[in-house]
């Protein structure tokens, strides 16, 4: 990658940052970049990206060099291809050298450390030269396995800060160095040396004490925690890939009157292409021939399919639900609405506030205190006239016991059990960063279509003219509509089948463009469609039925009229219906202290009707995808911590922008990838369970962190008094780990709110 060429006019540069181990690393890089003249930067630890605004003509190499001076790596992203996706396959995107390195270090650490811990803690396994075997096994773990921690600790030291990495590096290094000293210069290396199984507290000169199992054990457990955390973070870019995958892969272009199949990325502005029923529209364009209903619900949130004809605009990735269309491309590649939406998702993800890791905050205070205690211990022993060896033994013991093995288990075990329990309940939690938000969330923004409602058109009412048999009306209308591909027609046919059984086959079926259908059913000439279609046949609805039609339309429902034998016979009302559990879920969200807001691209009348039905007071309707992001951002500026629940492509940018994004698993892959939590069942009550479970898991992590430190803090005075033996150090490590795991396992008993 070349970085020497200056930018000629662009103001925004994005850098891919490597080597960050915690949120404080991101803060450090951000401060360093912002010190450069004319540069404004934000660095995101979760997505491992820096977004930098620079003056025109600024050389990006300066930014890369500045990041590298801070001790991290930086690279400009690869060029984008025509579809807006980064060059290379998605498989290549999955490859991560840092993750691969962590995996190899973890596997190596497990293989080498397990025998070391077993020999140290079980005297029966301590053969004649076991201590030297332990050294041979533990040294690579502490040196090579823990190298990322040593490197990060050195970087932190250069910047005068201390994090969890500092604590790990200090504790493991001191454990190894002291063990080497005891083995080579004291009595620990003598043949037949053993660690007796005693947890008694008594003064010791430490000459026969080695702490290799502590150094190797801590490294192994912390590596395990880091590996699982890193793997979960790799999902950050998947939302964009899923969004761009939505587009059609191939398109039938008209060339000299013939259809030619070409890849979608080769489509040019002005090309005319054919879209058959059921196919995706390849790119944004204008209809030049044909008419159809287009299902745009994934992109717009509008539950009713949109009727389009010659001259109407259509959007790429929407689905042609009706007849054959010929479309002239007006926007291609990165200019399309789909690509713009991908950009919105990326912007929202990059703009998310970093979650400062709790363990790092604790370590930032704990490490300096431990170092001070070790120095004071050394000085006190020397000042009291004890030998230098005894003084160093006590000081080293303080540093060794201060490194809590359970620190590496505190977050991953609770997350593992919490996410496992969530998976059993149909709740998929993506990573530890998600949990911090759930504790503070006070507002929940709900998409309407597919989230609060089913997202499918359903026959909800039938109003007949006086003397007309309802069953016959349904039979005739259902038979005619069953022959149509239109989604509203299919909803009527399905509803009729459920109520009256098998439908007859119509004859002379014909589609009246933009108005409805007509045909002969069981010898009767029937018309079904708009009121204007019936008017063409001089069939008029009565005042009562016309009033019922107007009332239904005022509520945002779709009304279809039917007539036969020269008279209007009634209307059929179709609407997107509320899920059976939505009202209960809204009540439960309120019960846990959240304010629900209904946010939809649908019209105001529909939104108000649905909101009233489920008990939501705040409604924001008729919003475009970009407006959804703006609404969430506005609520955040007002000081609210926002959770967003959605299921469509149009929700993806808002899900990424929200402090907590929850996607219905019945929705699109894009929404699922952009969210923090996925609700597999598509039941809104799962959102309540997800927030409750996340809060419970976060509380468990905090308890774990407290006890991870507590056992070791309690043992520090013992170490300072020179009474710490290796068995006691190992026991503190084991007990804190067992407590953390046991506390995490309590999450398996979490119950759904529906079961309480």
CSV table of N, CA and C in Angstrom, one decimal, residues 262-359:
chain,number,residue,atom,x,y,z
A,262,UNK,N,-25.6,-10.0,-17.7
A,262,UNK,CA,-24.3,-9.5,-17.3
A,262,UNK,C,-24.3,-9.4,-15.7
A,263,UNK,N,-23.1,-9.4,-15.1
A,263,UNK,CA,-23.0,-9.1,-13.7
A,263,UNK,C,-23.5,-7.7,-13.3
A,264,UNK,N,-24.1,-7.6,-12.2
A,264,UNK,CA,-24.8,-6.3,-11.9
A,264,UNK,C,-23.8,-5.1,-11.8
A,265,UNK,N,-22.5,-5.5,-11.4
A,265,UNK,CA,-21.5,-4.4,-11.3
A,265,UNK,C,-21.1,-3.8,-12.6
A,266,UNK,N,-21.5,-4.5,-13.8
A,266,UNK,CA,-21.1,-4.0,-15.1
A,266,UNK,C,-22.2,-3.1,-15.6
A,267,UNK,N,-23.3,-2.9,-14.9
A,267,UNK,CA,-24.5,-2.1,-15.3
A,267,UNK,C,-24.0,-0.6,-15.4
A,268,UNK,N,-24.5,0.1,-16.4
A,268,UNK,CA,-24.1,1.5,-16.6
A,268,UNK,C,-25.4,2.4,-16.5
A,269,UNK,N,-25.2,3.6,-16.1
A,269,UNK,CA,-26.3,4.5,-16.1
A,269,UNK,C,-26.9,4.7,-17.5
A,270,UNK,N,-28.2,4.5,-17.7
A,270,UNK,CA,-28.8,4.6,-19.0
A,270,UNK,C,-29.2,3.2,-19.6
A,271,UNK,N,-28.5,2.2,-19.1
A,271,UNK,CA,-28.9,0.8,-19.5
A,271,UNK,C,-30.3,0.5,-19.2
A,272,UNK,N,-31.0,-0.2,-20.1
A,272,UNK,CA,-32.3,-0.7,-19.8
A,272,UNK,C,-32.2,-2.2,-19.4
A,273,UNK,N,-32.9,-2.6,-18.4
A,273,UNK,CA,-32.8,-4.0,-18.0
A,273,UNK,C,-34.2,-4.6,-17.6
A,274,UNK,N,-34.4,-5.9,-17.7
A,274,UNK,CA,-35.7,-6.5,-17.5
A,274,UNK,C,-35.7,-7.1,-16.1
A,275,UNK,N,-36.9,-6.9,-15.4
A,275,UNK,CA,-37.1,-7.5,-14.1
A,275,UNK,C,-38.4,-8.3,-14.1
A,276,UNK,N,-38.2,-9.6,-14.0
A,276,UNK,CA,-39.4,-10.5,-14.0
A,276,UNK,C,-40.0,-10.7,-12.6
A,277,UNK,N,-41.3,-11.2,-12.5
A,277,UNK,CA,-41.9,-11.3,-11.2
A,277,UNK,C,-41.0,-12.2,-10.2
A,278,UNK,N,-40.8,-11.7,-9.0
A,278,UNK,CA,-40.1,-12.5,-8.0
A,278,UNK,C,-38.6,-12.1,-8.0
A,279,UNK,N,-38.1,-11.4,-9.1
A,279,UNK,CA,-36.7,-11.0,-9.1
A,279,UNK,C,-36.4,-9.7,-8.4
A,280,UNK,N,-35.2,-9.5,-7.9
A,280,UNK,CA,-34.8,-8.3,-7.3
A,280,UNK,C,-34.4,-7.3,-8.4
A,281,UNK,N,-34.8,-6.0,-8.2
A,281,UNK,CA,-34.4,-4.9,-9.1
A,281,UNK,C,-32.9,-4.6,-8.9
A,282,UNK,N,-32.2,-4.7,-10.0
A,282,UNK,CA,-30.7,-4.7,-9.9
A,282,UNK,C,-30.1,-3.3,-9.4
A,283,UNK,N,-30.7,-2.2,-9.7
A,283,UNK,CA,-30.2,-0.9,-9.3
A,283,UNK,C,-31.3,0.1,-9.3
A,284,UNK,N,-31.0,1.3,-8.8
A,284,UNK,CA,-32.0,2.4,-8.9
A,284,UNK,C,-32.3,2.8,-10.3
A,285,UNK,N,-33.6,3.0,-10.6
A,285,UNK,CA,-33.9,3.4,-12.0
A,285,UNK,C,-35.4,3.9,-12.2
A,286,UNK,N,-35.7,4.1,-13.4
A,286,UNK,CA,-37.1,4.5,-13.8
A,286,UNK,C,-37.7,3.5,-14.7
A,287,UNK,N,-39.0,3.1,-14.4
A,287,UNK,CA,-39.7,2.1,-15.2
A,287,UNK,C,-40.0,2.7,-16.5
A,288,UNK,N,-39.6,2.0,-17.6
A,288,UNK,CA,-39.9,2.5,-19.0
A,288,UNK,C,-41.0,1.6,-19.6
A,289,UNK,N,-41.3,0.5,-19.1
A,289,UNK,CA,-42.3,-0.4,-19.6
A,289,UNK,C,-42.9,-1.4,-18.6
A,290,UNK,N,-44.2,-1.6,-18.6
A,290,UNK,CA,-44.8,-2.5,-17.7
A,290,UNK,C,-45.3,-1.9,-16.4
A,291,UNK,N,-46.1,-2.6,-15.6
A,291,UNK,CA,-46.5,-2.2,-14.3
A,291,UNK,C,-46.5,-3.4,-13.4
A,292,UNK,N,-46.4,-3.1,-12.1
A,292,UNK,CA,-46.3,-4.2,-11.1
A,292,UNK,C,-46.4,-3.6,-9.7
A,293,UNK,N,-46.4,-4.5,-8.8
A,293,UNK,CA,-46.3,-4.1,-7.3
A,293,UNK,C,-44.9,-4.4,-6.9
A,294,UNK,N,-44.3,-3.5,-6.2
A,294,UNK,CA,-42.9,-3.7,-5.8
A,294,UNK,C,-42.9,-3.8,-4.2
A,295,UNK,N,-42.3,-4.8,-3.7
A,295,UNK,CA,-42.2,-5.0,-2.3
A,295,UNK,C,-40.9,-4.3,-1.8
A,296,UNK,N,-41.1,-3.1,-1.2
A,296,UNK,CA,-40.0,-2.3,-0.8
A,296,UNK,C,-39.9,-2.3,0.7
A,297,UNK,N,-40.6,-3.2,1.4
A,297,UNK,CA,-40.7,-3.1,2.9
A,297,UNK,C,-39.3,-3.2,3.6
A,298,UNK,N,-38.4,-4.0,3.0
A,298,UNK,CA,-37.1,-4.2,3.6
A,298,UNK,C,-36.3,-2.8,3.6
A,299,UNK,N,-36.5,-2.0,2.6
A,299,UNK,CA,-35.8,-0.8,2.5
A,299,UNK,C,-36.5,0.4,3.1
A,300,UNK,N,-37.9,0.4,2.9
A,300,UNK,CA,-38.6,1.6,3.3
A,300,UNK,C,-39.4,1.4,4.6
A,301,UNK,N,-39.7,0.1,5.0
A,301,UNK,CA,-40.6,-0.1,6.1
A,301,UNK,C,-42.0,0.0,5.8
A,302,UNK,N,-42.4,0.3,4.6
A,302,UNK,CA,-43.8,0.4,4.2
A,302,UNK,C,-44.3,-1.0,4.0
A,303,UNK,N,-45.4,-1.4,4.7
A,303,UNK,CA,-45.8,-2.7,4.7
A,303,UNK,C,-46.6,-3.1,3.4
A,304,UNK,N,-47.3,-2.0,2.8
A,304,UNK,CA,-48.1,-2.3,1.6
A,304,UNK,C,-47.2,-2.2,0.4
A,305,UNK,N,-47.2,-3.2,-0.5
A,305,UNK,CA,-46.4,-3.1,-1.8
A,305,UNK,C,-46.8,-1.9,-2.5
A,306,UNK,N,-45.8,-1.3,-3.2
A,306,UNK,CA,-46.0,0.0,-3.9
A,306,UNK,C,-46.3,-0.4,-5.4
A,307,UNK,N,-47.4,0.2,-5.9
A,307,UNK,CA,-47.8,0.0,-7.3
A,307,UNK,C,-46.9,1.0,-8.2
A,308,UNK,N,-46.2,0.4,-9.2
A,308,UNK,CA,-45.4,1.2,-10.1
A,308,UNK,C,-45.8,1.0,-11.5
A,309,UNK,N,-45.6,2.0,-12.3
A,309,UNK,CA,-45.8,2.0,-13.7
A,309,UNK,C,-44.8,2.8,-14.5
A,310,UNK,N,-45.1,3.0,-15.8
A,310,UNK,CA,-44.1,3.8,-16.6
A,310,UNK,C,-43.9,5.2,-16.0
A,311,UNK,N,-42.6,5.5,-15.8
A,311,UNK,CA,-42.2,6.8,-15.3
A,311,UNK,C,-42.0,6.8,-13.8
A,312,UNK,N,-42.3,5.7,-13.1
A,312,UNK,CA,-42.1,5.7,-11.6
A,312,UNK,C,-40.7,5.3,-11.3
A,313,UNK,N,-40.2,5.8,-10.2
A,313,UNK,CA,-38.8,5.4,-9.8
A,313,UNK,C,-38.9,4.1,-8.9
A,314,UNK,N,-37.9,3.3,-9.1
A,314,UNK,CA,-37.7,2.1,-8.3
A,314,UNK,C,-36.3,2.0,-7.7
A,315,UNK,N,-36.2,1.3,-6.6
A,315,UNK,CA,-34.9,1.2,-5.9
A,315,UNK,C,-34.3,-0.2,-6.0
A,316,UNK,N,-33.0,-0.2,-6.1
A,316,UNK,CA,-32.3,-1.5,-6.2
A,316,UNK,C,-32.4,-2.3,-5.0
A,317,UNK,N,-32.5,-3.6,-5.1
A,317,UNK,CA,-32.6,-4.6,-4.0
A,317,UNK,C,-34.1,-4.8,-3.6
A,318,UNK,N,-35.0,-4.0,-4.1
A,318,UNK,CA,-36.4,-4.3,-3.8
A,318,UNK,C,-36.9,-5.4,-4.7
A,319,UNK,N,-38.0,-6.0,-4.4
A,319,UNK,CA,-38.5,-7.2,-5.1
A,319,UNK,C,-39.7,-6.9,-5.9
A,320,UNK,N,-39.6,-7.3,-7.2
A,320,UNK,CA,-40.8,-7.2,-8.1
A,320,UNK,C,-41.8,-8.3,-7.8
A,321,UNK,N,-42.9,-7.9,-7.2
A,321,UNK,CA,-43.9,-8.9,-6.7
A,321,UNK,C,-45.0,-9.2,-7.8
A,322,UNK,N,-45.0,-8.4,-8.9
A,322,UNK,CA,-46.1,-8.6,-9.8
A,322,UNK,C,-45.7,-8.9,-11.2
A,323,UNK,N,-45.9,-8.0,-12.2
A,323,UNK,CA,-45.7,-8.2,-13.6
A,323,UNK,C,-44.2,-7.9,-14.0
A,324,UNK,N,-44.0,-8.1,-15.4
A,324,UNK,CA,-42.7,-7.8,-16.0
A,324,UNK,C,-42.5,-6.3,-16.1
A,325,UNK,N,-41.3,-5.9,-15.7
A,325,UNK,CA,-40.9,-4.5,-15.8
A,325,UNK,C,-39.6,-4.3,-16.6
A,326,UNK,N,-39.6,-3.2,-17.4
A,326,UNK,CA,-38.3,-2.8,-18.0
A,326,UNK,C,-37.9,-1.5,-17.3
A,327,UNK,N,-36.7,-1.5,-16.8
A,327,UNK,CA,-36.2,-0.3,-16.0
A,327,UNK,C,-35.0,0.3,-16.6
A,328,UNK,N,-34.9,1.6,-16.7
A,328,UNK,CA,-33.7,2.3,-17.1
A,328,UNK,C,-32.9,2.7,-15.9
A,329,UNK,N,-31.6,2.3,-15.8
A,329,UNK,CA,-30.8,2.6,-14.7
A,329,UNK,C,-30.4,4.0,-14.6
A,330,UNK,N,-30.6,4.6,-13.4
A,330,UNK,CA,-30.3,6.0,-13.2
A,330,UNK,C,-29.1,6.2,-12.2
A,331,UNK,N,-28.9,5.2,-11.3
A,331,UNK,CA,-27.8,5.3,-10.4
A,331,UNK,C,-27.2,3.9,-10.3
A,332,UNK,N,-25.9,3.8,-10.3
A,332,UNK,CA,-25.2,2.5,-10.2
A,332,UNK,C,-24.1,2.6,-9.1
A,333,UNK,N,-23.7,1.4,-8.7
A,333,UNK,CA,-22.5,1.3,-7.8
A,333,UNK,C,-22.7,2.0,-6.5
A,334,UNK,N,-21.8,2.8,-6.1
A,334,UNK,CA,-21.8,3.5,-4.8
A,334,UNK,C,-22.8,4.6,-4.7
A,335,UNK,N,-23.4,5.0,-5.9
A,335,UNK,CA,-24.4,6.1,-5.8
A,335,UNK,C,-25.8,5.6,-5.5
A,336,UNK,N,-26.0,4.3,-5.5
A,336,UNK,CA,-27.4,3.7,-5.2
A,336,UNK,C,-27.8,3.9,-3.8
A,337,UNK,N,-29.1,3.8,-3.6
A,337,UNK,CA,-29.7,4.0,-2.2
A,337,UNK,C,-29.1,2.9,-1.3
A,338,UNK,N,-29.0,1.7,-1.9
A,338,UNK,CA,-28.4,0.6,-1.1
A,338,UNK,C,-27.0,0.9,-0.6
A,339,UNK,N,-26.2,1.4,-1.5
A,339,UNK,CA,-24.8,1.7,-1.1
A,339,UNK,C,-24.8,2.8,-0.1
A,340,UNK,N,-25.7,3.8,-0.3
A,340,UNK,CA,-25.7,4.9,0.6
A,340,UNK,C,-26.1,4.4,2.0
A,341,UNK,N,-27.0,3.4,2.0
A,341,UNK,CA,-27.4,2.9,3.3
A,341,UNK,C,-26.2,2.1,4.0
A,342,UNK,N,-25.4,1.4,3.2
A,342,UNK,CA,-24.2,0.8,3.7
A,342,UNK,C,-23.3,1.8,4.3
A,343,UNK,N,-23.2,3.0,3.7
A,343,UNK,CA,-22.4,4.1,4.2
A,343,UNK,C,-23.0,4.5,5.6
A,344,UNK,N,-24.3,4.6,5.7
A,344,UNK,CA,-24.9,5.0,6.9
A,344,UNK,C,-24.6,4.0,8.0
A,345,UNK,N,-24.6,2.7,7.7
A,345,UNK,CA,-24.3,1.7,8.7
A,345,UNK,C,-22.9,1.9,9.2
A,346,UNK,N,-22.0,2.1,8.2
A,346,UNK,CA,-20.6,2.2,8.6
A,346,UNK,C,-20.3,3.4,9.4
A,347,UNK,N,-20.9,4.5,9.0
A,347,UNK,CA,-20.8,5.8,9.8
A,347,UNK,C,-21.3,5.6,11.3
A,348,UNK,N,-22.4,4.9,11.4
A,348,UNK,CA,-23.0,4.7,12.7
A,348,UNK,C,-22.2,3.8,13.6
A,349,UNK,N,-21.6,2.8,13.0
A,349,UNK,CA,-20.7,1.9,13.7
A,349,UNK,C,-19.5,2.6,14.2
A,350,UNK,N,-18.9,3.3,13.3
A,350,UNK,CA,-17.6,4.0,13.6
A,350,UNK,C,-17.8,5.1,14.6
A,351,UNK,N,-19.0,5.7,14.6
A,351,UNK,CA,-19.3,6.7,15.6
A,351,UNK,C,-19.7,6.3,17.0
A,352,UNK,N,-19.9,5.0,17.1
A,352,UNK,CA,-20.3,4.5,18.5
A,352,UNK,C,-19.3,4.8,19.5
A,353,UNK,N,-19.7,5.2,20.7
A,353,UNK,CA,-18.8,5.5,21.8
A,353,UNK,C,-18.1,4.3,22.2
A,354,UNK,N,-16.8,4.4,22.5
A,354,UNK,CA,-16.1,3.2,23.0
A,354,UNK,C,-16.5,2.9,24.4
A,355,UNK,N,-16.6,1.6,24.7
A,355,UNK,CA,-16.9,1.2,26.1
A,355,UNK,C,-15.5,1.0,26.8
A,356,UNK,N,-15.2,1.8,27.8
A,356,UNK,CA,-14.0,1.6,28.5
A,356,UNK,C,-14.1,0.4,29.4
A,357,UNK,N,-13.1,-0.5,29.2
A,357,UNK,CA,-13.2,-1.8,29.9
A,357,UNK,C,-13.0,-1.6,31.4
A,358,UNK,N,-13.9,-2.3,32.1
A,358,UNK,CA,-13.9,-2.1,33.6
A,358,UNK,C,-12.6,-2.7,34.2
A,359,UNK,N,-12.1,-3.8,33.7
A,359,UNK,CA,-10.9,-4.4,34.2
A,359,UNK,C,-9.7,-3.4,34.0
